[in-house]
Coordinates of C-alpha atoms in Angstrom, one line a residue:
X705 CA -49.3 98.1 2.8
X706 CA -49.1 97.4 2.2
X707 CA -49.2 92.8 2.1
X708 CA -51.5 91.8 6.0
X709 CA -52.4 88.6 7.8
X710 CA -55.2 86.2 7.2
X711 CA -58.0 87.1 9.6
X712 CA -60.7 85.3 11.4
X713 CA -63.8 84.3 9.4
X714 CA -66.9 86.3 9.0
X715 CA -69.8 84.9 11.1
X716 CA -72.2 82.9 9.1
X717 CA -69.8 82.6 6.1
X718 CA -66.8 80.9 7.8
X719 CA -64.4 82.9 5.7
X720 CA -60.7 83.6 5.9
X721 CA -60.0 87.2 4.7
X722 CA -56.7 88.5 3.5
X723 CA -56.1 92.2 4.0
X724 CA -53.0 93.7 2.3
X725 CA -50.9 96.3 4.1
X726 CA -50.2 98.6 1.3
X727 CA -46.7 99.7 1.4
X728 CA -46.3 103.4 1.7
X729 CA -42.7 104.4 1.3
X730 CA -39.9 104.9 -1.3
X731 CA -36.3 105.3 -0.5
X732 CA -33.1 106.6 -2.2
X733 CA -29.8 104.9 -1.1
X734 CA -26.8 106.1 -3.1
X735 CA -27.9 105.7 -6.7
X736 CA -30.6 103.2 -5.8
X737 CA -34.3 104.1 -5.7
X738 CA -36.5 101.6 -3.8
X739 CA -40.1 102.2 -5.0
X740 CA -43.2 101.6 -2.9
X741 CA -44.4 98.0 -3.5
X742 CA -47.9 96.6 -3.0
X743 CA -47.4 93.5 -1.0
X744 CA -44.7 94.4 1.5
X745 CA -43.4 97.7 2.9
X746 CA -40.1 98.9 1.6
X747 CA -37.2 99.7 4.0
X748 CA -37.4 103.5 3.9
X749 CA -39.2 106.3 5.6
X750 CA -40.7 109.2 3.7
X751 CA -43.7 111.5 3.4
X752 CA -46.2 109.8 1.1
X753 CA -49.8 109.0 0.3
X754 CA -51.2 105.8 -1.2
X755 CA -54.7 106.7 -2.5
X756 CA -56.3 104.6 -3.7
X757 CA -55.1 101.1 -3.5
X758 CA -57.7 98.7 -5.0
X759 CA -57.8 94.9 -5.2
X760 CA -60.1 92.1 -6.2
X761 CA -59.8 88.4 -5.6
X762 CA -61.6 85.2 -4.5
X763 CA -61.0 83.9 -1.0
X764 CA -60.0 80.3 -0.3
X765 CA -63.4 79.5 1.3
X766 CA -65.7 76.7 0.0
X767 CA -67.7 78.2 -1.7
X768 CA -65.3 81.1 -2.4
X769 CA -66.2 84.8 -1.8
X770 CA -65.3 87.7 -4.0
X771 CA -63.5 90.3 -2.0
X772 CA -62.8 93.8 -3.2
X773 CA -60.9 96.4 -1.1
X774 CA -60.3 100.1 -1.4
X775 CA -57.5 101.4 0.8
X776 CA -55.6 104.5 1.7
X777 CA -52.5 105.2 3.7
X778 CA -50.6 108.3 4.8
X779 CA -47.1 108.4 6.0
X780 CA -45.5 111.4 7.9
X781 CA -41.9 111.8 8.9
X782 CA -41.4 113.1 12.4
X783 CA -37.6 113.2 11.9
X784 CA -35.5 112.3 8.8
X785 CA -35.3 108.7 10.1
X786 CA -38.6 108.2 11.9
X787 CA -42.1 108.1 10.4
X788 CA -45.7 107.3 11.5
X789 CA -48.2 106.0 9.0
X790 CA -52.0 105.6 9.2
X791 CA -54.1 103.3 7.1
X792 CA -57.7 102.2 6.5
X793 CA -59.4 99.7 4.2
X794 CA -63.0 99.4 3.1
X795 CA -64.0 95.9 2.1
X796 CA -66.8 94.6 -0.1
X797 CA -67.7 90.9 0.2
X798 CA -69.8 89.2 -2.5
X799 CA -70.5 85.5 -1.9
X800 CA -70.7 83.3 -5.0
X801 CA -73.4 81.3 -3.2
X802 CA -76.7 83.2 -4.2
X803 CA -78.3 82.1 -0.9
X804 CA -75.6 83.8 1.3
X805 CA -75.7 87.4 2.2
X806 CA -72.9 89.8 1.3
X807 CA -71.3 92.3 3.6
X808 CA -69.2 95.5 3.5
X809 CA -67.5 97.8 6.0
X810 CA -64.2 99.1 7.2
X811 CA -61.3 96.9 8.4
X812 CA -59.6 98.0 11.7
X813 CA -57.5 101.1 11.6
X814 CA -53.8 100.5 11.5
X815 CA -50.8 102.6 12.6
X816 CA -47.1 101.9 11.9
X817 CA -44.2 103.4 13.7
X818 CA -41.0 103.0 11.6
X819 CA -37.3 103.9 12.2
X820 CA -34.5 103.7 9.7
X821 CA -31.6 102.0 11.5
X822 CA -28.8 102.0 8.9
X823 CA -28.1 103.2 5.4
X824 CA -25.0 102.4 3.3
X825 CA -25.0 104.4 0.0
X826 CA -22.0 102.6 -1.6
X827 CA -23.5 99.1 -1.1
X828 CA -27.1 100.4 -1.7
X829 CA -28.2 98.8 1.6
X830 CA -30.7 100.0 4.1
X831 CA -32.6 98.5 7.0
X832 CA -35.3 99.6 9.3
X833 CA -37.4 98.4 12.2
X834 CA -41.1 99.1 13.0
X835 CA -44.1 98.4 15.0
X836 CA -47.6 98.1 13.4
X837 CA -50.7 98.3 15.6
X838 CA -54.1 97.1 14.4
X839 CA -56.6 98.9 16.6
X840 CA -59.2 96.3 17.5
X841 CA -62.9 97.2 17.5
X842 CA -62.4 100.1 15.0
X843 CA -63.7 98.0 12.0
X844 CA -66.8 96.1 11.2
X845 CA -67.1 92.5 12.5
X846 CA -69.2 91.7 9.4
X847 CA -66.0 91.8 7.3
X848 CA -63.8 90.0 9.8
X849 CA -62.3 92.9 11.8
X850 CA -61.1 91.7 15.1
X851 CA -62.4 93.2 18.4
X852 CA -58.9 93.1 19.9
X853 CA -55.6 94.8 19.1
X854 CA -52.8 93.1 17.2
X855 CA -49.1 94.2 17.5
X856 CA -46.6 93.4 14.8
X857 CA -42.9 94.2 15.4
X858 CA -41.2 94.1 11.9
X859 CA -37.7 94.2 10.4
X860 CA -37.2 95.6 6.9
X861 CA -34.3 95.6 4.5
X862 CA -33.3 96.5 1.0
X863 CA -30.2 95.7 -1.1
X864 CA -29.3 97.0 -4.6
X865 CA -26.6 95.3 -6.7
X866 CA -25.0 98.4 -8.1
X867 CA -21.7 97.5 -6.3
X868 CA -21.2 94.5 -8.5
X869 CA -18.1 94.5 -10.9
X870 CA -18.2 95.6 -14.5
X871 CA -18.4 92.0 -15.7
X872 CA -21.8 91.7 -14.1
X873 CA -23.1 95.2 -15.1
X874 CA -26.3 93.7 -16.5
X875 CA -27.3 92.6 -12.9
X876 CA -26.7 96.0 -11.3
X877 CA -30.3 97.2 -11.9
X878 CA -31.5 94.3 -9.7
X879 CA -32.6 95.0 -6.1
X880 CA -34.2 92.9 -3.4
X881 CA -36.3 94.0 -0.5
X882 CA -37.8 92.0 2.4
X883 CA -39.6 92.1 5.7
X884 CA -40.2 89.8 8.6
X885 CA -42.9 90.5 11.2
X886 CA -44.4 88.7 14.2
X887 CA -48.1 89.4 14.7
X888 CA -49.2 89.1 18.4
X889 CA -52.9 89.3 19.1
X890 CA -53.8 91.0 22.4
X891 CA -56.3 88.2 23.1
X892 CA -55.2 84.5 23.0
X893 CA -58.7 83.1 22.4
X894 CA -62.4 84.0 22.2
X895 CA -65.1 81.7 23.6
X896 CA -68.6 82.0 22.3
X897 CA -71.5 80.6 24.3
X898 CA -74.7 79.3 22.9
X899 CA -77.6 76.9 23.5
X900 CA -77.9 73.5 21.8
X901 CA -81.3 73.6 20.0
X902 CA -81.9 69.9 20.6
X903 CA -80.9 69.4 24.3
X904 CA -81.2 72.9 25.5
X905 CA -77.7 72.6 27.1
X906 CA -75.2 75.4 27.0
X907 CA -72.4 75.1 24.5
X908 CA -69.1 76.8 24.3
X909 CA -67.0 77.3 21.1
X910 CA -63.4 78.4 21.6
X911 CA -61.3 80.0 18.8
X912 CA -57.6 80.5 19.4
X913 CA -56.0 83.5 17.8
X914 CA -52.6 82.5 16.5
X915 CA -49.4 84.3 16.5
X916 CA -48.4 84.7 12.9
X917 CA -45.1 85.2 11.1
X918 CA -45.6 87.7 8.3
X919 CA -42.8 87.4 5.8
X920 CA -42.1 88.2 2.2
X921 CA -39.8 89.9 -0.3
X922 CA -39.4 91.4 -3.7
X923 CA -37.0 91.1 -6.6
X924 CA -36.9 94.2 -8.9
X925 CA -35.3 95.2 -12.1
X926 CA -35.0 99.0 -12.4
X927 CA -35.1 100.4 -15.9
X928 CA -34.4 104.0 -14.5
X929 CA -31.2 102.6 -12.9
X930 CA -30.2 100.8 -16.1
X931 CA -30.4 104.0 -18.1
X932 CA -28.8 106.3 -15.5
X933 CA -26.2 104.1 -13.8
X934 CA -25.3 101.3 -16.3
X935 CA -26.1 102.0 -20.0
X936 CA -28.5 104.0 -22.0
X937 CA -30.0 101.6 -24.6
X938 CA -32.0 104.3 -26.3
X939 CA -35.3 102.7 -25.3
X940 CA -38.6 104.7 -25.4
X941 CA -38.9 107.0 -22.4
X942 CA -42.0 105.1 -21.1
X943 CA -39.9 101.9 -20.8
X944 CA -37.1 103.8 -19.0
X945 CA -39.6 104.6 -16.2
X946 CA -40.6 100.9 -15.6
X947 CA -39.6 98.6 -12.7
X948 CA -40.8 95.0 -13.3
X949 CA -40.9 93.0 -10.1
X950 CA -42.1 89.9 -8.4
X951 CA -43.3 90.0 -4.8
X952 CA -44.1 87.2 -2.3
X953 CA -46.4 87.9 0.7
X954 CA -46.7 85.0 3.1
X955 CA -48.2 84.3 6.5
X956 CA -47.4 81.3 8.7
X957 CA -49.2 80.7 12.1
X958 CA -46.4 79.7 14.5
X959 CA -47.9 79.7 18.0
X960 CA -51.3 79.3 19.7
X961 CA -52.5 77.3 16.7
X962 CA -55.0 74.6 18.0
X963 CA -57.9 76.0 15.8
X964 CA -55.9 77.7 13.0
X965 CA -53.3 75.1 12.1
X966 CA -49.9 76.0 10.8
X967 CA -50.4 76.1 7.1
X968 CA -48.6 78.9 5.3
X969 CA -50.8 81.0 3.0
X970 CA -50.1 83.9 0.8
X971 CA -49.6 85.0 -2.8
X972 CA -46.9 85.5 -5.4
X973 CA -47.4 88.9 -7.2
X974 CA -45.7 89.6 -10.5
X975 CA -46.2 93.1 -11.8
X976 CA -44.8 96.4 -12.9
X977 CA -44.4 99.9 -11.5
X978 CA -44.2 103.1 -13.6
X979 CA -42.3 105.8 -11.6
X980 CA -42.4 109.5 -12.2
X981 CA -40.8 112.4 -10.3
X982 CA -43.7 113.0 -7.9
X983 CA -45.9 109.8 -8.2
X984 CA -45.9 106.2 -9.3
X985 CA -48.6 103.7 -10.5
X986 CA -48.3 100.0 -9.9
X987 CA -50.3 96.9 -10.9
X988 CA -49.7 93.3 -9.9
X989 CA -51.4 89.9 -10.2
X990 CA -52.3 88.0 -7.0
X991 CA -51.4 84.3 -7.5
X992 CA -52.4 82.1 -4.5
X993 CA -49.7 79.7 -3.4
X994 CA -52.4 77.1 -2.4
X995 CA -56.1 76.5 -2.3
X996 CA -56.4 77.9 1.2
X997 CA -54.9 81.2 0.0
X998 CA -57.5 81.8 -2.8
X999 CA -59.4 80.2 -5.6
X1000 CA -58.2 82.2 -8.6
X1001 CA -55.8 84.9 -9.7
X1002 CA -56.7 88.3 -8.4
X1003 CA -55.4 91.8 -9.1
X1004 CA -54.1 94.8 -7.1
X1005 CA -53.3 98.4 -8.3
X1006 CA -52.2 101.5 -6.6
X1007 CA -51.6 105.3 -7.2
X1008 CA -48.8 106.5 -4.9
X1009 CA -47.9 110.1 -4.3
X1010 CA -44.4 111.3 -3.2
X1011 CA -45.4 114.2 -0.9
X1012 CA -41.7 114.9 -0.1
X1013 CA -41.2 115.7 -3.7
X1014 CA -44.5 117.4 -4.4
X1015 CA -44.1 119.8 -1.4
X1016 CA -40.6 119.4 0.2
X1017 CA -40.9 122.5 2.3
X1018 CA -44.5 121.9 3.4
X1019 CA -46.4 118.7 4.0
X1020 CA -43.4 116.7 2.7
X1021 CA -40.9 118.1 5.2
X1022 CA -40.1 116.3 8.5
X1023 CA -41.8 117.9 11.5
X1024 CA -38.5 118.2 13.2
X1025 CA -35.7 119.3 10.9
X1026 CA -35.4 121.0 7.6
X1027 CA -36.1 119.7 4.1
X1028 CA -34.0 116.7 3.1
X1029 CA -32.7 115.6 -0.3
X1030 CA -35.5 114.6 -2.9
X1031 CA -36.4 111.0 -2.9
X1032 CA -37.6 110.6 -6.5
X1033 CA -35.8 108.1 -8.8
X1034 CA -34.5 110.9 -11.2
X1035 CA -33.2 113.4 -8.6
X1036 CA -29.7 112.0 -8.4
X1037 CA -29.3 109.8 -11.4

């Protein structure tokens, strides 16, 4: 989810913190399996658990701060097309400046409501809409958790290229996914009052909380799809379970920006996913797009469990409705 906006700085360190929403769903559309990816959410709804997701990177502050996160997220289908997910992240901050104090604590709790609008198996196309809510005041201010709620309506889509003609069969394993969200803080600004130590006069410092466009996408090449739906090259079985991909997770302040500016920040994340019938493991690099996004290449990894395949008649079944078709990459291929 899971890819996240740049947050307000930690008091005393003047830091900008990135907090990745680990994505927590996988989806079958026709012959196409859309795996859970680490930077953005995929376009499907399923019963799943991401635990743990871990990352490590240096922030774009001067001097930079080493940030490490451990996250978990649980998604539960209410119906076949509607799911609710709950996520939490614990953050460790280690300043590179030996005179600065570190900090650790939970980020705000997050809840996402997601509905699958449309699914076209022949064209391997799916789209969904959702609303994510960051519950202000549930995290620690020492790690940048805001005291106010943030609401992010989001559009998700996925498209596989399995409908291409035979002359382009080598492109059929390719798929793209994307999302666009608009994060709206419940509070437009925060004013902090203080006393000038020299004059004794009262001072006021106002920080505006921007509205942020969260956007990104992935391009994937599915080796399971290549073997099952295009051609079996006789590759080792380990290779046939891999999905190499590149993600982009970007944030652009677009309104209420007097103190934040409008600079786009984010990362480009090349990596690979190994998919099994009931779980997957993924690892990606975090490459900042500019100095404000980070000061070196980081890393993120995730173990992701397909609850709807592990226990399709129990915890993996929608609350309303019976079991649905398995959503693992080998069930139909």
